[in-house]
Structures are given as C-alpha cells and as structure tokens.
C-alpha cells in the first residue's frame, strides 16, 4: 500500500499517518520528493485496509500495490490450476466442452442430449434441476427428481454432471449427484452460499454475474477457495450493457484479463450471453481464440419444446458439427481436447 500525501501536507500530518500505521504493527517507509511525500506501508494487508488512511489530514490518496485476492491470484500461485472431474481435465493445456439442456425435463430428453454430447467429443454434461427463473410463474426445475435423471444419463454415457445449486439447504442433495456444482450468475455474490460450496468436496463452476466486475468475480472465487475448496472454474456468461441486440454482452476481454490475473480455469458461456442460437458458434470460437479453457453451452433434442431457454439451444442434431468446429480451433490453439 502507498499513501500519497497532498502537496500541502505538513510534517505533522506525515508523522500522524506514520504513527497510525505503526500502531497496528505495520511499518512505514517515507520517501520525500520536491513536491510530495509518499509513505510505503508494509504489513498485514487486511489490517492496513481497515485503517481509514484517506480520512487522515494531509492524505491525498491511497494506492494498493498487491491485489486483494491472494488465493486465486497468480501473484502467489503462478501455475495454472488443472481440475480433474472424473478424468475430464480442464485448465492448463486441457480444454473441455460442457453441454446439455438448460433444464432437466424428462429422462429421455437428458439422455438424448447427453448421448449427443458424448458422441460429439464433449467432456461433461450440464443440466439444471434447480432453476433460477426471473418469473416465479416460470418452470422452476424438477429438483431431486431432475438430479436422478442426470445421474442416469451419467451412468449411460460416463459424462460427469455440472448442475446448479441456489440454496445452501439443497447443497447436500446436489453433492450426492453432481460432479461439479454450478453457482449461477444471480448468486455470484451470495457470500453465504459461496462459503458453503467452499466446504464441499466437489469442484465449483462460478458464473460471473451480469453486473459483477472481474475483480468482484475473483473475490467471489476467493470466498470459495478460502474455505478449502481450490477447484474453481470461472465462467464469463455476458454482462448487462446498453446494447439490446443480445440478451447480455459477452465480455470477451474478460477471458485474457482473468487468465492473466488468476490461475483458475476460465470457460465461456455463449448461450446465456447472447440468448441467440445464431451467435452460439461465433461467440464460442471467439472464446476459444481468446484463450478460454472450455465452453459451457446449451443443447436440446427439441428446442422448440424446451421448458427454458429454447431460443438459444443448439438442436442436438447439429451438436456434432458445432463441437467439431470448436474442438478444431481449440486444437489449433494448442490445447489438449481429449
Ligand atoms: C444456466 O446456466 O442455466 C443459467 C441459469 O445461467 P446464468 O446463471 O448464467 O444465467
Ligand atoms: Mn439456460
């Protein structure tokens, strides 16, 4: 942390700031220029940030030197995290396609989608049993029954399951069936839920909220890792902007920005970001080209009859062709896709 004093700050102001810094056991290093004095502060970051330095007389501004996220940042953990989900690896050189319907509807629907994902070379299947819907009157998901349908599709295809939890009270039952716990965009900063999944022994796929900054996303991941769960996959799924042409705006630059800042794997969700079938392939390819470690995408055997997010779902009939294009580009980008 660096404290930059005003040009008009007096020696007494500087001495007062130094005294407050030393009071909490940190050390202060003064460097006086012709016009301004800068005080370097070394010590426990959390304690230093508690000090209201900017409120002290003579202080112009305070500049952080270290990032606020310690566990998920690259500063103290330069190597990429690779997460192994029942043999499907993601992160580092390993690329994964996670695909399936928005919601679990019937055993046949999940099975058909899972088989299409498997046949296309996909690595994990997704499907929501607990659905966060904007309207309380919309289909809310099948709950535990849906989890059982996912498990049956896993038994058939061998694909690990990614599914969302919204309520800490459902965490035990979700963990009983899921291989990866998804935290949806509406719960990115639900800190109590994050702490609970941080205690679980399953990897977590954490989505970026539509109004969450990259730093806030990384701090949300920090909540999970702080509890002991180091296997977190971050997901860019579009943010809310002034542009109405798409449901959300895929923040493609978030991918390299996060990869530079953090060692955690990053996936792109081209389905929820655009909300449009015709944009799923171009946004997926953009995600791969930007350095994503995977794609999470919606596919449905019959999108016209989907109970949720039909307009953005790839029909399973074309999923093989889509996945082929994505995997080709991932290979070209130097990733291992098996
Ligand atoms: C989903 O993946 O099914 C979902 C609801 O996505 P998001 O949380 O990104 O809106
Ligand atoms: Mn959806």
CSV table of C-alpha atoms and ligand atoms in Angstrom, one decimal:
chain,number,residue,atom,x,y,z
A,1,UNK,CA,0.0,0.0,0.0
A,2,UNK,CA,1.2,3.5,-0.8
A,3,UNK,CA,0.0,6.7,0.9
A,4,UNK,CA,0.4,9.7,-1.3
A,5,UNK,CA,0.3,12.9,0.7
A,6,UNK,CA,-1.0,16.3,-0.6
A,7,UNK,CA,1.5,18.9,-1.7
A,8,UNK,CA,0.3,21.0,1.2
A,9,UNK,CA,0.7,18.2,3.9
A,10,UNK,CA,2.7,19.2,6.9
A,11,UNK,CA,5.4,17.3,8.7
A,12,UNK,CA,2.9,16.8,11.5
A,13,UNK,CA,0.4,15.2,9.0
A,14,UNK,CA,3.1,12.8,7.8
A,15,UNK,CA,4.1,12.0,11.4
A,16,UNK,CA,0.5,11.3,12.3
A,17,UNK,CA,-0.1,8.9,9.4
A,18,UNK,CA,3.2,7.1,10.3
A,19,UNK,CA,2.1,6.8,13.9
A,20,UNK,CA,-1.2,5.3,13.0
A,21,UNK,CA,0.5,2.8,10.6
A,22,UNK,CA,3.0,1.8,13.3
A,23,UNK,CA,0.2,1.5,15.9
A,24,UNK,CA,-1.2,-1.6,14.1
A,25,UNK,CA,2.3,-3.2,13.8
A,26,UNK,CA,2.9,-2.3,10.1
A,27,UNK,CA,6.0,-0.4,9.0
A,28,UNK,CA,6.1,3.0,7.2
A,29,UNK,CA,8.8,4.0,4.7
A,30,UNK,CA,8.9,7.6,3.9
A,31,UNK,CA,10.1,9.0,0.6
A,32,UNK,CA,10.0,12.7,0.3
A,33,UNK,CA,10.3,14.4,-3.2
A,34,UNK,CA,10.4,18.1,-4.1
A,35,UNK,CA,6.7,18.3,-4.0
A,36,UNK,CA,5.0,15.3,-2.5
A,37,UNK,CA,5.8,12.7,0.2
A,38,UNK,CA,4.9,9.1,-0.4
A,39,UNK,CA,4.6,6.7,2.5
A,40,UNK,CA,5.1,3.0,1.7
A,41,UNK,CA,3.2,0.7,4.1
A,42,UNK,CA,4.3,-2.9,4.7
A,43,UNK,CA,2.4,-5.3,6.9
A,44,UNK,CA,-0.8,-7.3,7.1
A,45,UNK,CA,-2.9,-6.2,4.1
A,46,UNK,CA,-6.3,-6.8,5.8
A,47,UNK,CA,-5.3,-4.8,8.8
A,48,UNK,CA,-3.9,-2.0,6.7
A,49,UNK,CA,-7.0,-1.7,4.6
A,50,UNK,CA,-9.0,-1.3,7.8
A,51,UNK,CA,-7.2,1.9,8.6
A,52,UNK,CA,-9.1,4.9,7.2
A,53,UNK,CA,-6.0,6.4,5.8
A,54,UNK,CA,-7.8,8.5,3.2
A,55,UNK,CA,-9.6,10.3,6.0
A,56,UNK,CA,-6.4,11.5,7.7
A,57,UNK,CA,-5.3,15.1,7.4
A,58,UNK,CA,-2.8,15.7,4.6
A,59,UNK,CA,-3.6,12.4,2.7
A,60,UNK,CA,-4.3,12.8,-1.0
A,61,UNK,CA,-4.9,9.1,-1.9
A,62,UNK,CA,-4.0,5.6,-1.1
A,63,UNK,CA,-2.8,3.1,-3.8
A,64,UNK,CA,-3.0,-0.6,-3.4
A,65,UNK,CA,0.2,-2.4,-4.5
A,66,UNK,CA,-0.9,-6.0,-4.0
A,67,UNK,CA,-4.2,-7.5,-5.4
A,68,UNK,CA,-7.0,-8.1,-2.8
A,69,UNK,CA,-7.3,-11.7,-3.9
A,70,UNK,CA,-4.4,-13.8,-2.6
A,71,UNK,CA,-5.6,-17.4,-3.2
A,72,UNK,CA,-7.0,-17.1,-6.7
A,73,UNK,CA,-4.4,-14.6,-8.0
A,74,UNK,CA,-1.3,-15.5,-9.9
A,75,UNK,CA,0.9,-13.4,-7.7
A,76,UNK,CA,1.4,-16.3,-5.2
A,77,UNK,CA,0.4,-19.2,-7.5
A,78,UNK,CA,1.9,-18.7,-10.9
A,79,UNK,CA,1.0,-22.1,-12.3
A,80,UNK,CA,-2.4,-22.8,-14.0
A,81,UNK,CA,-4.8,-24.9,-11.9
A,82,UNK,CA,-5.9,-28.1,-13.7
A,83,UNK,CA,-9.1,-29.6,-12.4
A,84,UNK,CA,-9.8,-33.3,-12.9
A,85,UNK,CA,-13.5,-34.1,-12.9
A,86,UNK,CA,-13.8,-38.0,-13.1
A,87,UNK,CA,-11.0,-38.0,-15.6
A,88,UNK,CA,-12.2,-34.9,-17.6
A,89,UNK,CA,-9.5,-32.3,-17.2
A,90,UNK,CA,-9.9,-28.6,-17.5
A,91,UNK,CA,-7.3,-25.8,-17.1
A,92,UNK,CA,-3.6,-25.5,-18.2
A,93,UNK,CA,-3.4,-27.2,-21.6
A,94,UNK,CA,-6.7,-29.1,-21.1
A,95,UNK,CA,-9.8,-27.9,-22.9
A,96,UNK,CA,-13.4,-29.1,-22.1
A,97,UNK,CA,-16.8,-28.8,-23.7
A,98,UNK,CA,-19.6,-28.8,-21.1
A,99,UNK,CA,-23.0,-29.1,-22.8
A,100,UNK,CA,-26.6,-30.1,-22.2
A,101,UNK,CA,-30.1,-28.6,-21.8
A,102,UNK,CA,-30.8,-25.6,-19.8
A,103,UNK,CA,-33.2,-27.6,-17.6
A,104,UNK,CA,-33.7,-31.2,-17.0
A,105,UNK,CA,-37.2,-32.1,-18.2
A,106,UNK,CA,-37.6,-35.8,-18.8
A,107,UNK,CA,-35.2,-38.8,-18.6
A,108,UNK,CA,-35.4,-39.2,-22.4
A,109,UNK,CA,-34.5,-35.6,-23.0
A,110,UNK,CA,-31.5,-35.6,-20.8
A,111,UNK,CA,-30.3,-39.0,-22.1
A,112,UNK,CA,-30.6,-37.9,-25.7
A,113,UNK,CA,-28.8,-34.7,-25.0
A,114,UNK,CA,-26.0,-36.5,-23.1
A,115,UNK,CA,-25.6,-39.1,-25.8
A,116,UNK,CA,-25.2,-36.3,-28.4
A,117,UNK,CA,-22.7,-34.5,-26.3
A,118,UNK,CA,-20.7,-37.7,-25.8
A,119,UNK,CA,-20.8,-38.7,-29.5
A,120,UNK,CA,-19.5,-35.2,-30.4
A,121,UNK,CA,-16.5,-35.5,-28.2
A,122,UNK,CA,-17.9,-33.4,-25.3
A,123,UNK,CA,-16.4,-33.8,-21.9
A,124,UNK,CA,-19.1,-33.0,-19.3
A,125,UNK,CA,-22.9,-32.6,-19.4
A,126,UNK,CA,-24.8,-29.7,-17.9
A,127,UNK,CA,-28.5,-29.5,-16.9
A,128,UNK,CA,-30.4,-27.5,-14.3
A,129,UNK,CA,-32.6,-29.2,-11.7
A,130,UNK,CA,-32.9,-26.1,-9.5
A,131,UNK,CA,-33.6,-23.2,-11.9
A,132,UNK,CA,-33.2,-19.5,-11.2
A,133,UNK,CA,-36.1,-18.0,-13.2
A,134,UNK,CA,-36.8,-14.3,-13.5
A,135,UNK,CA,-40.5,-15.1,-13.2
A,136,UNK,CA,-41.9,-17.1,-10.2
A,137,UNK,CA,-44.5,-18.5,-12.5
A,138,UNK,CA,-42.0,-20.0,-14.9
A,139,UNK,CA,-40.8,-23.6,-14.7
A,140,UNK,CA,-38.6,-23.9,-11.6
A,141,UNK,CA,-36.9,-27.2,-12.3
A,142,UNK,CA,-37.5,-30.8,-11.2
A,143,UNK,CA,-35.3,-30.7,-8.1
A,144,UNK,CA,-34.1,-34.0,-6.8
A,145,UNK,CA,-36.0,-35.9,-9.4
A,146,UNK,CA,-34.0,-34.0,-12.1
A,147,UNK,CA,-30.8,-34.8,-10.3
A,148,UNK,CA,-31.6,-38.5,-10.6
A,149,UNK,CA,-32.3,-38.1,-14.3
A,150,UNK,CA,-28.8,-36.5,-14.7
A,151,UNK,CA,-27.2,-39.4,-12.7
A,152,UNK,CA,-28.9,-41.9,-15.0
A,153,UNK,CA,-27.5,-40.1,-18.1
A,154,UNK,CA,-24.1,-40.1,-16.4
A,155,UNK,CA,-24.4,-43.9,-15.9
A,156,UNK,CA,-25.2,-44.3,-19.6
A,157,UNK,CA,-22.6,-42.0,-21.1
A,158,UNK,CA,-19.9,-41.7,-18.4
A,159,UNK,CA,-20.1,-37.9,-18.7
A,160,UNK,CA,-19.6,-36.0,-15.4
A,161,UNK,CA,-22.6,-33.8,-14.4
A,162,UNK,CA,-22.5,-30.0,-13.9
A,163,UNK,CA,-25.6,-28.7,-12.2
A,164,UNK,CA,-26.6,-25.6,-10.3
A,165,UNK,CA,-27.3,-25.1,-6.6
A,166,UNK,CA,-29.1,-21.9,-5.4
A,167,UNK,CA,-29.9,-22.7,-1.8
A,168,UNK,CA,-27.4,-24.0,0.8
A,169,UNK,CA,-30.2,-26.2,2.1
A,170,UNK,CA,-30.0,-28.2,-1.2
A,171,UNK,CA,-26.3,-28.5,-1.2
A,172,UNK,CA,-26.2,-32.0,0.3
A,173,UNK,CA,-28.6,-33.5,-2.2
A,174,UNK,CA,-26.8,-31.7,-5.1
A,175,UNK,CA,-23.5,-33.0,-3.9
A,176,UNK,CA,-24.9,-36.5,-3.8
A,177,UNK,CA,-25.4,-36.5,-7.5
A,178,UNK,CA,-23.3,-33.7,-9.1
A,179,UNK,CA,-19.7,-33.8,-10.1
A,180,UNK,CA,-19.4,-30.1,-10.5
A,181,UNK,CA,-21.5,-27.6,-8.5
A,182,UNK,CA,-22.6,-24.6,-10.6
A,183,UNK,CA,-23.2,-21.2,-9.0
A,184,UNK,CA,-25.3,-19.2,-11.3
A,185,UNK,CA,-25.0,-15.6,-12.3
A,186,UNK,CA,-27.6,-14.5,-9.9
A,187,UNK,CA,-25.7,-15.9,-7.0
A,188,UNK,CA,-22.1,-14.7,-7.8
A,189,UNK,CA,-22.0,-12.6,-4.7
A,190,UNK,CA,-24.2,-14.7,-2.4
A,191,UNK,CA,-21.4,-15.0,0.1
A,192,UNK,CA,-23.0,-17.4,2.4
A,193,UNK,CA,-23.7,-19.8,-0.5
A,194,UNK,CA,-20.1,-19.4,-1.7
A,195,UNK,CA,-18.7,-20.2,1.8
A,196,UNK,CA,-20.9,-23.4,1.9
A,197,UNK,CA,-19.7,-24.7,-1.5
A,198,UNK,CA,-16.2,-23.8,-0.4
A,199,UNK,CA,-16.6,-26.5,2.3
A,200,UNK,CA,-17.9,-29.1,-0.3
A,201,UNK,CA,-15.6,-31.7,-1.9
A,202,UNK,CA,-16.8,-31.0,-5.4
A,203,UNK,CA,-15.3,-28.6,-8.0
A,204,UNK,CA,-17.4,-25.4,-8.4
A,205,UNK,CA,-18.2,-23.6,-11.7
A,206,UNK,CA,-18.7,-20.0,-10.7
A,207,UNK,CA,-20.5,-17.7,-13.1
A,208,UNK,CA,-19.9,-14.0,-13.4
A,209,UNK,CA,-23.0,-12.0,-12.5
A,210,UNK,CA,-24.4,-9.7,-15.2
A,211,UNK,CA,-23.3,-6.7,-13.1
A,212,UNK,CA,-20.2,-8.1,-11.5
A,213,UNK,CA,-16.7,-6.7,-12.2
A,214,UNK,CA,-13.8,-9.0,-12.9
A,215,UNK,CA,-12.3,-8.1,-9.5
A,216,UNK,CA,-15.6,-8.9,-7.8
A,217,UNK,CA,-15.8,-12.3,-9.6
A,218,UNK,CA,-12.3,-13.1,-8.4
A,219,UNK,CA,-13.2,-12.0,-4.8
A,220,UNK,CA,-16.2,-14.3,-5.0
A,221,UNK,CA,-13.9,-17.2,-6.0
A,222,UNK,CA,-11.7,-16.2,-3.1
A,223,UNK,CA,-14.6,-16.9,-0.7
A,224,UNK,CA,-14.8,-20.4,-2.0
A,225,UNK,CA,-11.1,-21.2,-2.0
A,226,UNK,CA,-10.7,-19.6,1.4
A,227,UNK,CA,-12.9,-22.4,2.8
A,228,UNK,CA,-10.5,-25.0,1.4
A,229,UNK,CA,-12.1,-25.8,-2.0
A,230,UNK,CA,-9.4,-25.0,-4.5
A,231,UNK,CA,-11.2,-26.4,-7.6
A,232,UNK,CA,-13.0,-23.4,-9.0
A,233,UNK,CA,-13.8,-22.9,-12.7
A,234,UNK,CA,-14.7,-19.3,-13.6
A,235,UNK,CA,-17.3,-18.6,-16.2
A,236,UNK,CA,-17.9,-15.5,-18.4
A,237,UNK,CA,-21.5,-15.5,-19.4
A,238,UNK,CA,-22.2,-12.0,-20.5
A,239,UNK,CA,-22.8,-8.8,-18.7
A,240,UNK,CA,-25.5,-6.2,-18.8
A,241,UNK,CA,-24.7,-3.3,-21.1
A,242,UNK,CA,-26.7,-0.7,-23.0
A,243,UNK,CA,-26.7,-2.9,-26.1
A,244,UNK,CA,-30.1,-4.6,-26.7
A,245,UNK,CA,-29.1,-6.7,-29.7
A,246,UNK,CA,-28.1,-9.6,-27.4
A,247,UNK,CA,-29.5,-10.7,-24.1
A,248,UNK,CA,-26.2,-9.9,-22.4
A,249,UNK,CA,-22.9,-8.7,-23.9
A,250,UNK,CA,-20.2,-11.4,-23.9
A,251,UNK,CA,-17.2,-9.7,-22.3
A,252,UNK,CA,-14.6,-11.5,-24.4
A,253,UNK,CA,-11.8,-9.4,-23.0
A,254,UNK,CA,-12.6,-10.8,-19.6
A,255,UNK,CA,-11.1,-14.2,-20.7
A,256,UNK,CA,-7.5,-13.0,-21.1
A,257,UNK,CA,-7.9,-10.4,-18.3
A,258,UNK,CA,-8.9,-13.2,-15.9
A,259,UNK,CA,-6.2,-15.6,-17.2
A,260,UNK,CA,-3.5,-13.0,-16.6
A,261,UNK,CA,-4.8,-12.2,-13.1
A,262,UNK,CA,-5.7,-15.7,-11.9
A,263,UNK,CA,-4.5,-19.3,-12.2
A,264,UNK,CA,-8.1,-20.7,-12.3
A,265,UNK,CA,-9.6,-22.2,-15.5
A,266,UNK,CA,-12.0,-19.9,-17.4
A,267,UNK,CA,-14.9,-21.0,-19.5
A,268,UNK,CA,-17.2,-19.1,-21.8
A,269,UNK,CA,-21.0,-19.5,-22.0
A,270,UNK,CA,-22.1,-18.4,-25.5
A,271,UNK,CA,-25.7,-19.4,-24.8
A,272,UNK,CA,-26.7,-17.2,-21.9
A,273,UNK,CA,-24.5,-14.3,-23.1
A,274,UNK,CA,-26.3,-13.9,-26.4
A,275,UNK,CA,-29.6,-15.7,-25.9
A,276,UNK,CA,-29.5,-16.3,-29.6
A,277,UNK,CA,-28.9,-19.6,-31.5
A,278,UNK,CA,-27.2,-17.8,-34.5
A,279,UNK,CA,-24.5,-16.3,-32.2
A,280,UNK,CA,-23.6,-19.5,-30.3
A,281,UNK,CA,-20.9,-20.7,-32.8
A,282,UNK,CA,-19.2,-17.3,-33.4
A,283,UNK,CA,-19.1,-16.5,-29.7
A,284,UNK,CA,-17.8,-20.0,-28.9
A,285,UNK,CA,-15.0,-19.6,-31.4
A,286,UNK,CA,-14.2,-16.1,-30.0
A,287,UNK,CA,-14.0,-17.6,-26.5
A,288,UNK,CA,-11.5,-20.3,-27.7
A,289,UNK,CA,-9.5,-17.8,-29.6
A,290,UNK,CA,-9.3,-15.5,-26.5
A,291,UNK,CA,-7.8,-18.4,-24.5
A,292,UNK,CA,-10.7,-20.0,-22.8
A,293,UNK,CA,-10.2,-23.4,-21.2
A,294,UNK,CA,-13.6,-24.6,-22.1
A,295,UNK,CA,-17.1,-23.8,-23.3
A,296,UNK,CA,-20.4,-24.4,-21.4
A,297,UNK,CA,-23.2,-24.4,-24.0
A,298,UNK,CA,-26.9,-25.4,-24.1
A,299,UNK,CA,-28.2,-28.2,-26.4
A,300,UNK,CA,-31.6,-29.7,-26.5
A,301,UNK,CA,-33.2,-32.5,-28.6
A,302,UNK,CA,-36.2,-30.3,-29.4
A,303,UNK,CA,-35.5,-26.6,-28.7
A,304,UNK,CA,-39.0,-25.7,-29.9
A,305,UNK,CA,-40.5,-27.6,-26.9
A,306,UNK,CA,-37.9,-26.6,-24.3
A,307,UNK,CA,-39.3,-25.5,-21.0
A,308,UNK,CA,-36.5,-23.0,-20.6
A,309,UNK,CA,-34.1,-21.1,-23.0
A,310,UNK,CA,-35.2,-22.9,-26.2
A,311,UNK,CA,-34.3,-19.9,-28.5
A,312,UNK,CA,-30.6,-20.3,-27.6
A,313,UNK,CA,-30.3,-24.1,-27.5
A,314,UNK,CA,-28.4,-25.9,-30.3
A,315,UNK,CA,-30.5,-28.8,-31.5
A,316,UNK,CA,-28.7,-32.0,-30.6
A,317,UNK,CA,-28.9,-32.9,-34.3
A,318,UNK,CA,-26.3,-30.2,-35.2
A,319,UNK,CA,-24.3,-30.5,-32.0
A,320,UNK,CA,-21.7,-32.8,-33.5
A,321,UNK,CA,-20.9,-30.3,-36.3
A,322,UNK,CA,-20.8,-27.4,-33.8
A,323,UNK,CA,-18.5,-29.3,-31.3
A,324,UNK,CA,-16.2,-30.3,-34.2
A,325,UNK,CA,-15.6,-26.7,-35.1
A,326,UNK,CA,-14.9,-25.7,-31.5
A,327,UNK,CA,-12.6,-28.6,-30.9
A,328,UNK,CA,-10.7,-27.9,-34.1
A,329,UNK,CA,-10.0,-24.4,-33.1
A,330,UNK,CA,-9.0,-25.5,-29.5
A,331,UNK,CA,-6.5,-27.9,-31.0
A,332,UNK,CA,-5.2,-25.2,-33.3
A,333,UNK,CA,-4.8,-23.0,-30.2
A,334,UNK,CA,-2.5,-25.7,-28.7
A,335,UNK,CA,-5.0,-27.3,-26.3
A,336,UNK,CA,-5.4,-31.0,-25.5
A,337,UNK,CA,-9.1,-31.8,-26.1
A,338,UNK,CA,-9.3,-35.5,-25.1
B,1,LIG,C1,-27.8,-21.7,-16.5
B,1,LIG,O1,-26.6,-22.0,-16.8
B,1,LIG,O2,-28.7,-22.5,-16.7
B,1,LIG,C2,-28.1,-20.3,-16.1
B,1,LIG,C3,-29.2,-20.1,-15.5
B,1,LIG,O3,-27.2,-19.4,-16.4
B,1,LIG,P1,-26.8,-18.0,-15.7
B,1,LIG,O4,-26.7,-18.2,-14.3
B,1,LIG,O5,-25.5,-17.6,-16.4
B,1,LIG,O6,-28.0,-17.1,-16.1
B,2,LIG,MN1,-30.3,-21.6,-19.6
